[in-house]
Coordinates of C-alpha atoms in Angstrom, one line a residue:
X36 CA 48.7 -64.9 -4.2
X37 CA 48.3 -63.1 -1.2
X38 CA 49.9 -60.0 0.4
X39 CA 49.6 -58.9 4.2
X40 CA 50.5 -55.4 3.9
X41 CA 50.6 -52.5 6.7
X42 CA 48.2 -49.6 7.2
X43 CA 51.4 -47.3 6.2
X44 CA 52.2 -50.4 2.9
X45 CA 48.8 -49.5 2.0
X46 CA 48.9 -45.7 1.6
X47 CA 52.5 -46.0 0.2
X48 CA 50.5 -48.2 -2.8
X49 CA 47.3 -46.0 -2.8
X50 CA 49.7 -43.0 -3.2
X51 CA 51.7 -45.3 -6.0
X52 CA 48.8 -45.9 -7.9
X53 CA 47.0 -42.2 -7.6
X54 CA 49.2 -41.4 -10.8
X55 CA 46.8 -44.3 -12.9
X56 CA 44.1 -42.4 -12.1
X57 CA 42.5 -39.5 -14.6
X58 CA 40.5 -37.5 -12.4
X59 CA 39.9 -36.9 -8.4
X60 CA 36.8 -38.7 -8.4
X61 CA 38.4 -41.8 -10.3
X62 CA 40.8 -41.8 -7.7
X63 CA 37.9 -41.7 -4.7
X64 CA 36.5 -44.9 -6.1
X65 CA 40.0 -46.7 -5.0
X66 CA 38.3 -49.6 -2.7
X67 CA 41.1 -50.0 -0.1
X68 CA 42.0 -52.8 -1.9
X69 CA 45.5 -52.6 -3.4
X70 CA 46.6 -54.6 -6.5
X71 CA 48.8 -57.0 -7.3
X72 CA 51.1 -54.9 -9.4
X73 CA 51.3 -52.4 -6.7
X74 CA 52.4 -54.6 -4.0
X75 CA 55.2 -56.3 -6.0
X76 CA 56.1 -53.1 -6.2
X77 CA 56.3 -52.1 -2.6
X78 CA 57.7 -55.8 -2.3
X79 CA 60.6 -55.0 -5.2
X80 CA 61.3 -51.6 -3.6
X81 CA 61.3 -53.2 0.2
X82 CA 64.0 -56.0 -1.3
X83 CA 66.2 -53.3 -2.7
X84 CA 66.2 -51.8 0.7
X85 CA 67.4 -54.4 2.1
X86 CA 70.3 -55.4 -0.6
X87 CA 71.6 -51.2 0.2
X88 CA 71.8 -52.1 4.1
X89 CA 73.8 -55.6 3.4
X90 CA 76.1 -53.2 0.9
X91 CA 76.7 -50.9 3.6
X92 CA 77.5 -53.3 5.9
X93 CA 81.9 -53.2 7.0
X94 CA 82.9 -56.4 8.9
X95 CA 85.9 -58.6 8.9
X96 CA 84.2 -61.6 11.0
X97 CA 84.4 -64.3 8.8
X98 CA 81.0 -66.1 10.2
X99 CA 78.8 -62.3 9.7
X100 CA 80.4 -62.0 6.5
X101 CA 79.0 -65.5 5.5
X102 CA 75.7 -65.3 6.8
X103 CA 75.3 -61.8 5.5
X104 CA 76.0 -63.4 2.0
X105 CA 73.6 -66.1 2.3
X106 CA 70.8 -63.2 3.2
X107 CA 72.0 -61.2 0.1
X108 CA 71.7 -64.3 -2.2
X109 CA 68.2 -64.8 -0.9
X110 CA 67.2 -61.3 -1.4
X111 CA 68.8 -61.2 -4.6
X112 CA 66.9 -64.6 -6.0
X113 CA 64.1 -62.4 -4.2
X114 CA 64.2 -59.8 -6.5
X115 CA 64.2 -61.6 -9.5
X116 CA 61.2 -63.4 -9.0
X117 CA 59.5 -60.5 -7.7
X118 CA 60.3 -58.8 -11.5
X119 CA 59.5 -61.5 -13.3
X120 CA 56.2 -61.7 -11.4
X121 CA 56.0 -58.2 -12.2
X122 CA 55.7 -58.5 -15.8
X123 CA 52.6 -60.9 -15.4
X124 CA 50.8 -58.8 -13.1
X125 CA 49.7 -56.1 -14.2
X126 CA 46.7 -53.8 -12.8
X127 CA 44.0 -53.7 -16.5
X128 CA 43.5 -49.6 -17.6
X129 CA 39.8 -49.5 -16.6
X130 CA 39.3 -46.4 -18.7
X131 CA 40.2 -48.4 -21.7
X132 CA 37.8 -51.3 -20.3
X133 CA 35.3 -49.2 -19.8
X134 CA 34.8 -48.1 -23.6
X135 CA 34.3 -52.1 -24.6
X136 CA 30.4 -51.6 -22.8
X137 CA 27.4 -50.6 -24.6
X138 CA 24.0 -50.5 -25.2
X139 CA 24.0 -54.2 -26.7
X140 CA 26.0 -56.2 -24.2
X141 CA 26.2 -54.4 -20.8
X142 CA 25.6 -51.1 -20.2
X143 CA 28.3 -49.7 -17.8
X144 CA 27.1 -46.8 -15.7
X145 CA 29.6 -46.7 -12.9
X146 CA 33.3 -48.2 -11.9
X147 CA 35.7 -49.0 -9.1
X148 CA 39.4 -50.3 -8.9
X149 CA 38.9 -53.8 -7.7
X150 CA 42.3 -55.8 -7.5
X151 CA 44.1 -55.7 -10.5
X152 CA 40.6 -55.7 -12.4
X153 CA 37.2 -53.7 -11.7
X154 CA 33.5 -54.0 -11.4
X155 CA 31.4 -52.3 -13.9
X156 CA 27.9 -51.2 -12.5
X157 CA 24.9 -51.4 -14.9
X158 CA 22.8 -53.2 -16.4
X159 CA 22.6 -56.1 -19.0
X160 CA 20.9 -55.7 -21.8
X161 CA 21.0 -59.2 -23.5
X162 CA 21.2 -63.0 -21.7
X163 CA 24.3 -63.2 -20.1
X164 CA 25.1 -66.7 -22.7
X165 CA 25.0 -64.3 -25.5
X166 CA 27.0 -60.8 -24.0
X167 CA 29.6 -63.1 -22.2
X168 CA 31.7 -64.4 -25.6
X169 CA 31.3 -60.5 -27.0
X170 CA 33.0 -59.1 -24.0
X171 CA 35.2 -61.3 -23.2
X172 CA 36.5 -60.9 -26.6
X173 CA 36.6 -57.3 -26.5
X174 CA 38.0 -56.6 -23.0
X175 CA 41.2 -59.3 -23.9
X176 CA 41.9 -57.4 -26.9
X177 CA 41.3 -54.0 -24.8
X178 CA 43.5 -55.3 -21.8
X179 CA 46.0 -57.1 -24.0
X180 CA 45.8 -59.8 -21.9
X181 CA 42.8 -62.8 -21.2
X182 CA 40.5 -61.9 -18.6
X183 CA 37.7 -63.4 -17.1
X184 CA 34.3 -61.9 -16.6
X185 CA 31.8 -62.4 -13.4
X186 CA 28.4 -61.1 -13.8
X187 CA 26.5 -60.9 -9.7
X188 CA 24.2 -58.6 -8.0
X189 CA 25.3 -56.2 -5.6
X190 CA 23.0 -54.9 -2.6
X191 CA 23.6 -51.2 -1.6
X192 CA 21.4 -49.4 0.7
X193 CA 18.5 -51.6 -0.1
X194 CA 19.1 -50.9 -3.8
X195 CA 20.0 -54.4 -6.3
X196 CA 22.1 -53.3 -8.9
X197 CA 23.3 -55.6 -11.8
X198 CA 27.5 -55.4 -11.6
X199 CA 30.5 -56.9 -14.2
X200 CA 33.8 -57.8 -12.4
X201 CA 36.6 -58.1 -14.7
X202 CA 40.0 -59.8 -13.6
X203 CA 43.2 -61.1 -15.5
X204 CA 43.1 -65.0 -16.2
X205 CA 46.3 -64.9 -15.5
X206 CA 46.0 -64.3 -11.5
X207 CA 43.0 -66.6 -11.4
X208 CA 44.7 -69.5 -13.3
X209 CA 47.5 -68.8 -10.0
X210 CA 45.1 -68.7 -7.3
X211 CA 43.9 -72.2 -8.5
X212 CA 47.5 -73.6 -9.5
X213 CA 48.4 -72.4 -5.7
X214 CA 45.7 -74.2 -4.1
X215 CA 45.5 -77.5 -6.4
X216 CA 45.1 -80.5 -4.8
X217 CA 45.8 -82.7 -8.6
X218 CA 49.5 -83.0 -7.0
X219 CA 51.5 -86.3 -6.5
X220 CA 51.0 -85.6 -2.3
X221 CA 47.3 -84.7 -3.6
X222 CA 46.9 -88.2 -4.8
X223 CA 49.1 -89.7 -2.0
X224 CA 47.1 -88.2 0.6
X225 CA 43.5 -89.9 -0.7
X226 CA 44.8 -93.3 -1.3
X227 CA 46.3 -92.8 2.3
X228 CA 42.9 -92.3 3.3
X229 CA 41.0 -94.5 1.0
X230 CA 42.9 -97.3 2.6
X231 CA 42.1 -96.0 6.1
X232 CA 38.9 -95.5 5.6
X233 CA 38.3 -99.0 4.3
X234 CA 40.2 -100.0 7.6
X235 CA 37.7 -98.0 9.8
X236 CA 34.2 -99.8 7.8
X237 CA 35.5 -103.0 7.9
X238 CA 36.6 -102.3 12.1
X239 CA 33.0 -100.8 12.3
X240 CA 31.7 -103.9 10.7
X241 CA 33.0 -106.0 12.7
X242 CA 31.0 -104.4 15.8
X243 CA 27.6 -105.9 15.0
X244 CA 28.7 -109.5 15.1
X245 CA 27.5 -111.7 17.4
X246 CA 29.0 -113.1 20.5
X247 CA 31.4 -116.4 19.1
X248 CA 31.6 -115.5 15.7
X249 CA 34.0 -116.9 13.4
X250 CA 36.0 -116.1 10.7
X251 CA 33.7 -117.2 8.1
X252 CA 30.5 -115.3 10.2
X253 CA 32.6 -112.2 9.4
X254 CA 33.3 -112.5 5.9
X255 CA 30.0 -113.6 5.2
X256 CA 28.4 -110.3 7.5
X257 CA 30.6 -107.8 6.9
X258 CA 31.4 -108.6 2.8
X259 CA 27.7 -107.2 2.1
X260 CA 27.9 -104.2 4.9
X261 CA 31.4 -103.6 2.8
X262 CA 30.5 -104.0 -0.3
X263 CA 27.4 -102.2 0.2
X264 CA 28.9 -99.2 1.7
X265 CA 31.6 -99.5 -1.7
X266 CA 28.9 -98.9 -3.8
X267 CA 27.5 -96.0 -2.5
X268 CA 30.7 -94.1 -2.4
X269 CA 31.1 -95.5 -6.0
X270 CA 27.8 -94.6 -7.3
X271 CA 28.1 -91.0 -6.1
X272 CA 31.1 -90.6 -7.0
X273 CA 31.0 -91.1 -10.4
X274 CA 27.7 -89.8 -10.7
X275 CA 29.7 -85.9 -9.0
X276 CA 32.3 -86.4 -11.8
X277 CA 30.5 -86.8 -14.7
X278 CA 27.9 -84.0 -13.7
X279 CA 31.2 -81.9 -12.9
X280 CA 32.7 -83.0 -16.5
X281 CA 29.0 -81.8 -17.9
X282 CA 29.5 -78.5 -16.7
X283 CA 33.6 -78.0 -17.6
X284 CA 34.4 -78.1 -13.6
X285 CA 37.4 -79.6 -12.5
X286 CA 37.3 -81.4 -9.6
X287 CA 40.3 -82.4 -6.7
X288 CA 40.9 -85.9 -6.1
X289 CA 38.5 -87.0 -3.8
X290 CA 39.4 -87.7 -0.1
X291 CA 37.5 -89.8 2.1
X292 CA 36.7 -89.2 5.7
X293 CA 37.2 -92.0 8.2
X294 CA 35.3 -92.7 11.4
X295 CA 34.8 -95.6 13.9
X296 CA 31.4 -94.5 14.5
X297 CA 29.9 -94.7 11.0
X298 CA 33.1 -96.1 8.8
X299 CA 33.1 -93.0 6.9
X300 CA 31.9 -89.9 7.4
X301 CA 31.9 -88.6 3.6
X302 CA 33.7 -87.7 0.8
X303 CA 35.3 -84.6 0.4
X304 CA 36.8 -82.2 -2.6
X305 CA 37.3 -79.1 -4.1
X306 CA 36.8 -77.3 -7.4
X307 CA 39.5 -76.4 -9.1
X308 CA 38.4 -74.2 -12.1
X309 CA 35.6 -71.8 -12.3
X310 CA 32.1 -72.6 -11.9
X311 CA 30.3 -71.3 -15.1
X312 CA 26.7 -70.4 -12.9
X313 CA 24.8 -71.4 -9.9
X314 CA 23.4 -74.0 -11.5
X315 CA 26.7 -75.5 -11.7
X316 CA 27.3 -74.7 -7.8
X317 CA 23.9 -76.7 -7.3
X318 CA 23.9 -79.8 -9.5
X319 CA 27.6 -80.7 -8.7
X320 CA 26.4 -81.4 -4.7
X321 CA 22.8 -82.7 -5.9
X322 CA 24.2 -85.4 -8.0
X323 CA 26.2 -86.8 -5.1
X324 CA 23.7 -86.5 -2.7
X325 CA 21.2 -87.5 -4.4
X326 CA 22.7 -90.9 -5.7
X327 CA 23.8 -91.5 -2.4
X328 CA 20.4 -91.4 -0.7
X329 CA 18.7 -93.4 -4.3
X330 CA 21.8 -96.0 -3.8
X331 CA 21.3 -96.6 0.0
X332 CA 17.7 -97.3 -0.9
X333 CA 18.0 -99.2 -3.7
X334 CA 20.0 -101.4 -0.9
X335 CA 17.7 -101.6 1.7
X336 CA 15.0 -102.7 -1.1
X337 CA 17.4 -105.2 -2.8
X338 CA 18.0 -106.4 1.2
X339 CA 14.4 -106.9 1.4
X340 CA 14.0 -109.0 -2.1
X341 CA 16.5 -110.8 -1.4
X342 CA 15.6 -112.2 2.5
X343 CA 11.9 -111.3 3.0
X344 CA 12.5 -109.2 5.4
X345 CA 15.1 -106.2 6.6
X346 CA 16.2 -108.6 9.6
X347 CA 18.9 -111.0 7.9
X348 CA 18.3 -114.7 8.6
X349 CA 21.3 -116.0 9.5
X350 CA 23.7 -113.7 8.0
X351 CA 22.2 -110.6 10.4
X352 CA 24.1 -107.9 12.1
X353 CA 22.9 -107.8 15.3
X354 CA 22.9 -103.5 16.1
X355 CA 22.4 -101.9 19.8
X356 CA 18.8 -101.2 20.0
X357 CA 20.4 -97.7 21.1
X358 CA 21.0 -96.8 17.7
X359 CA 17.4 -97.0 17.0
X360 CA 16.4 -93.8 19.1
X361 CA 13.7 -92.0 18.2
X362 CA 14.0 -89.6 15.2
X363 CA 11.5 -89.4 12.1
X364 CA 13.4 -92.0 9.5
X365 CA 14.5 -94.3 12.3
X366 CA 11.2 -94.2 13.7
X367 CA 9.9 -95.6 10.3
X368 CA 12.4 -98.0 9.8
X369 CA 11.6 -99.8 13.5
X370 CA 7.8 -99.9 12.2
X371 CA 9.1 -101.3 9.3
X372 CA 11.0 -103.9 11.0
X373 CA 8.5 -104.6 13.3
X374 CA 6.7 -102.8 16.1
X375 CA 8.7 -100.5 19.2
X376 CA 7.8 -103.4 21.6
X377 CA 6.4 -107.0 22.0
X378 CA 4.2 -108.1 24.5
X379 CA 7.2 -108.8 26.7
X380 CA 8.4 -105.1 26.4
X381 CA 11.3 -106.6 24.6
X382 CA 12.2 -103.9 22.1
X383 CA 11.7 -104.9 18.7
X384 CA 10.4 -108.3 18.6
X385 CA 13.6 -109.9 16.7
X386 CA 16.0 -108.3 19.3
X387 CA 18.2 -110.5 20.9
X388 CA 18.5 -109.6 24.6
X389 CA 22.4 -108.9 25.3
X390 CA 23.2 -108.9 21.3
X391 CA 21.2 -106.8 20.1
X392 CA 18.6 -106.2 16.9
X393 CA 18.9 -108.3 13.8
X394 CA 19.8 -106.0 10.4
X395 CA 20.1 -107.2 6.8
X396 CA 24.0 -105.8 6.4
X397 CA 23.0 -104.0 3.2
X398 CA 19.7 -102.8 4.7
X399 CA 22.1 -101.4 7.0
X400 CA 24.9 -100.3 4.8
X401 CA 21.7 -98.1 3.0
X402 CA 20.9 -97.5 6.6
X403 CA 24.5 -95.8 7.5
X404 CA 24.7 -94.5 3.6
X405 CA 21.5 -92.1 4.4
X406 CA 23.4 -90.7 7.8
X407 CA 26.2 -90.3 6.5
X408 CA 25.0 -88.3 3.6
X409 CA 23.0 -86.8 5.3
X410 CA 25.8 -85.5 7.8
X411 CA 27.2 -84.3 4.5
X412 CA 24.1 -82.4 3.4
X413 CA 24.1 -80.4 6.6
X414 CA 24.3 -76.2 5.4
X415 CA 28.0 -75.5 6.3
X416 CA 31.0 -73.9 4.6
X417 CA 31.8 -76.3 1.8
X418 CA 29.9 -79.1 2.7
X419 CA 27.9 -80.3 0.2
X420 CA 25.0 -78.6 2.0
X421 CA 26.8 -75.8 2.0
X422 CA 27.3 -75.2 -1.5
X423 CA 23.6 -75.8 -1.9
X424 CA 22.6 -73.3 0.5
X425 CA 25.1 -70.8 -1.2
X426 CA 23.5 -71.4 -4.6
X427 CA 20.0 -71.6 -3.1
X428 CA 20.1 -68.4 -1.1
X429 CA 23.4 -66.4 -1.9
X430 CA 26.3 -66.2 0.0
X431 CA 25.1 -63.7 2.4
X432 CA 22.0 -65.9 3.6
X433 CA 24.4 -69.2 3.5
X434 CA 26.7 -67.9 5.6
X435 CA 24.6 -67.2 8.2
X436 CA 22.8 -70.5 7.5
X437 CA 26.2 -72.1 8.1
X438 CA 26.7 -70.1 11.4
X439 CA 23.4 -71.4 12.5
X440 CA 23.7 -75.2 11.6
X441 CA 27.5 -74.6 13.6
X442 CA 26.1 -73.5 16.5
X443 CA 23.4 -75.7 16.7
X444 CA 26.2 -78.6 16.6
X445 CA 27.9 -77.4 19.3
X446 CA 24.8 -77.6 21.3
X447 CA 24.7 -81.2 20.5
X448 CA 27.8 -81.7 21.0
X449 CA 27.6 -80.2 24.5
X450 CA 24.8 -82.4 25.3
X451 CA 26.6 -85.5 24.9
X452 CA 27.4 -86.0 21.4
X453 CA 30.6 -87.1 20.4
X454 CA 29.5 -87.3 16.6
X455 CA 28.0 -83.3 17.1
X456 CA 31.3 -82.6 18.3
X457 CA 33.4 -83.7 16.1
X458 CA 31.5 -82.9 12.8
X459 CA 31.1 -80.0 13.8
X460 CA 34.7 -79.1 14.4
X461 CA 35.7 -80.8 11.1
X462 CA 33.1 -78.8 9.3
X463 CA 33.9 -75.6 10.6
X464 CA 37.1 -75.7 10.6
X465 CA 38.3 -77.8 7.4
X466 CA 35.4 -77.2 5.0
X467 CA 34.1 -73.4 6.3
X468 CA 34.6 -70.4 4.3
X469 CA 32.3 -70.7 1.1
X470 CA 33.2 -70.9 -2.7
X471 CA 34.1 -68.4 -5.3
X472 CA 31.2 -66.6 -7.1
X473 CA 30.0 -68.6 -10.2
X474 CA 30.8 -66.3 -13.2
X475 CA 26.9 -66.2 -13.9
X476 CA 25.4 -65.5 -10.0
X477 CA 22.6 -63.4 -12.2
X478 CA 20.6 -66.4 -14.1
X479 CA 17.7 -67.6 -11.7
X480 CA 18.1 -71.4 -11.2
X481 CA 13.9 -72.3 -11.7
X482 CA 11.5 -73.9 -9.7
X483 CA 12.7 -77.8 -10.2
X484 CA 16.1 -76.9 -8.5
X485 CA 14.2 -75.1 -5.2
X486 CA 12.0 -78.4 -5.4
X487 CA 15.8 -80.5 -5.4
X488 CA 16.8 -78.8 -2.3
X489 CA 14.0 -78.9 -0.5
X490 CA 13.6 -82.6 -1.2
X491 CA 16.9 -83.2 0.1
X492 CA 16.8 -80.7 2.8
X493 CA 13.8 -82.6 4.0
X494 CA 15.3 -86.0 4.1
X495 CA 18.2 -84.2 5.8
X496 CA 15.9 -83.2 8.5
X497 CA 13.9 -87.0 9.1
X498 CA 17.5 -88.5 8.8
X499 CA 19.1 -86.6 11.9
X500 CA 16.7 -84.4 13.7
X501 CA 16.8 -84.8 16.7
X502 CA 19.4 -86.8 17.7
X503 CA 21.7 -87.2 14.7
X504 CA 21.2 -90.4 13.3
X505 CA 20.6 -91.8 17.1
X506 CA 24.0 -90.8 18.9
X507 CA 22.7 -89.5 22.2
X508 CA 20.1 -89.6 24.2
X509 CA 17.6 -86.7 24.7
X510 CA 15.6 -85.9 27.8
X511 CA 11.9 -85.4 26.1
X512 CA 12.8 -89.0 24.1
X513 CA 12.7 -92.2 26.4
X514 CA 15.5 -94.6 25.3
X515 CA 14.5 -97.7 24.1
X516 CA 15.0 -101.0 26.7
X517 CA 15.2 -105.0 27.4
X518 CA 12.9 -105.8 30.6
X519 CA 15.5 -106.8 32.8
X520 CA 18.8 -104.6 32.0
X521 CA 19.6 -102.4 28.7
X522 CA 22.4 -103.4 26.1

């Protein structure tokens, strides 16, 4: 729930809420940040106001009279949801919190007013597994209410300092309720796009047929491209749920993004409970990711087995030699295929002048599968990169990471990059912002997780540097050509 209050709302609650506090100095540590309870209050008060004025109000005109009464009815239903919601928030007695730290759990040296709740400065004295149950337990009973318990680090003036927030479960379990997306327009809203984006693969599929093709050409190209690109988005799928279920994270129904460039440009969602630790914030992304780029190339190999070779035979989409500019995986891939140029300059020595190069179509579905995830992987907001980066390097460093990666976008875009342009848009402005603190920000995650991101950050990099996935033309990089005319 959130409340947009006035500089003068504000003092009225800090003046409302100076009573709670024991001493001067309790009251100094007030953070600006007015609770809940406090601005229901102001909100109650403001209603009541308002329902006075209407009372006061003498007039025989028949249409005032009746819109005044539809006013007072609102304010009135007003009012008694504001009480009601009165009686579930309330702002916890920090003094009476307080007591519940010790020597044996966390050791409280310090606290401010923090919402409804607060954040204990100290120090813990046991693994956060083992102090978590024993305070939970005792601030509930303290609070007389179920609260729940973050344990981060906390910068100031150079100085790391070990800190406990406590908030009601109550408000929490409304923040999430307010923002699900497990709703029947939730639901309707990702079959909608399921269904679109399956419209957009099989339109993009059928962009690398061959002049004349029939019917039958298509369904026997596109059904692997299809299916192909179907299994990676069911592979990684299940493979984010399950690690998500591992972990006690709910997860949104998932929404996929549709493109005519690439058929899909990712799947998106959000969590919907807490996140235990970081480890949680990491593996959740990892497990997609990752199962995406194993799937693609599991599909590019099985391509290979399959036909001898990456180019097709007969059932071959035939892709613009333009899409194999020069970037480090792309680069690999036309050495794998076969060398930059023949003796004829043709590029590629399969190419077809004025059709273009022949593809496997689940070579190439693993092909698109490694852009597009790795589009996905880029460090921004709630991307899945994003959420690495935040678990990585906190959510001071990933924000400016995020900032970074946005800006460089927009550069690319600028240059001539419809695909910069309008990932980056979408990523700033529909998955920016970063998610909420894992309750356990305190635990390091180990070596084998920094490997994890670097592996994938790496794959990131050959996948799209510098031309994201071969979308525009650089001037250091000379485009590949056919003697006698491009595609």
């Amino acid at each position: 729930m959130e409340t947009h209050l006035s500089k003068e709302e504000e003092e009225e609650i800090n003046i409302q809420q100076e009573s709670d506090w024991k001493t001067d100095e309790e009251f100094k540590k007030f953070m600006g940040n007015p609770s809940i309870e406090a601005a229901i209050k102001l909100e109650k008060k403001r209603a009541d106001r308002k329902l006075k004025e209407l009372d006061k109000e003498a007039t025989n005109n028949p249409i005032v009279l009746f819109f005044i009464n539809i006013v007072r009815d609102s304010l009135s239903k007003e009012k008694e949801r504001l009480e009601k919601a009165e009686k579930a928030f309330k702002a916890l007695d920090l003094n009476k919190l307080k007591s519940c730290f010790g020597f044996n759990t966390f050791f409280a040296t310090d606290v401010r007013r923090f919402g409804d709740g607060g954040i204990f400065i100290g120090n813990l004295r046991k693994p956060i597994e083992e102090v978590t149950p024993i305070l939970e337990k005792k601030l509930s009973e303290a609070a007389g209410t179920e609260v729940v318990l973050w344990f981060m680090e906390e910068n100031t003036n150079g100085i790391t300092k070990q800190v406990c927030m406590v908030q009601p479960k109550s408000e929490m379990d409304l923040e999430f309720e307010s923002t699900t997306l497990n709703t029947p327009w939730g639901y309707f809203s990702a079959i909608l796009l399921c269904v679109t984006t399956f419209g957009t693969i099989a339109l993009m599929s059928g962009f690398f047929l061959k002049p004349g093709a029939t019917l039958d050409d298509y369904v026997s190209d596109v059904v692997p491209l299809f299916g192909g690109f179907l299994s990676i988005l069911g592979v990684s799928e299940i493979t984010t749920r399950l690690t998500a279920a591992r972990y006690g994270v709910k997860l949104s129904p998932s929404f996929l993004v549709p493109s005519n460039w690439t058929g899909c440009l990712g799947v998106m969602n959000n969590y919907e409970s807490l996140l235990p630790n970081k480890k949680a914030l990491l593996d959740i992304p990892v497990a997609r990711t990752a199962s995406a780029y194993l799937t693609s190339l599991v599909l590019a190999v099985t391509a290979f087995l399959v036909d001898g070779s990456f180019n097709g035979g007969d059932n071959a989409l035939y892709i613009r030699p333009q899409f194999f500019f020069n970037n480090p995986l792309l680069s690999f891939i036309e050495y794998v295929i076969g060398p930059y140029s023949d003796d004829l300059g043709n590029v590629l020595p399969y190419a077809v002048e004025g059709v273009g190069v022949p593809v496997d179509p689940l070579a190439f579905a693993g092909l698109l599968g490694m852009v597009v995830t790795s589009l996905n992987l880029l460090p921004i907001g709630r991307l899945e990169g994003g959420r690495i980066a935040q678990a990585l390097f906190g959510r001071n460093a990933a924000a400016l990471i995020s900032f970074g990666t946005s800006f460089l976008l927009s550069i690319g875009g600028l240059s001539g990059s419809v695909l910069c342009l309008a990932w980056g848009l979408f990523a700033t402005f529909f998955r920016g912002g970063e998610e909420i603190p894992a309750k356990d920000e305190i635990t390091p995650l180990g070596d084998d997780r920094y490997s994890w991101g670097f592996v994938l950050a790496l794959i990131c990099f050959l996948t799209l540097f510098p031309n994201i996935g071969g979308t525009f033309s650089s001037s250091f990089l000379n485009p590949p050509f056919f003697r006698g005319g491009d595609l």
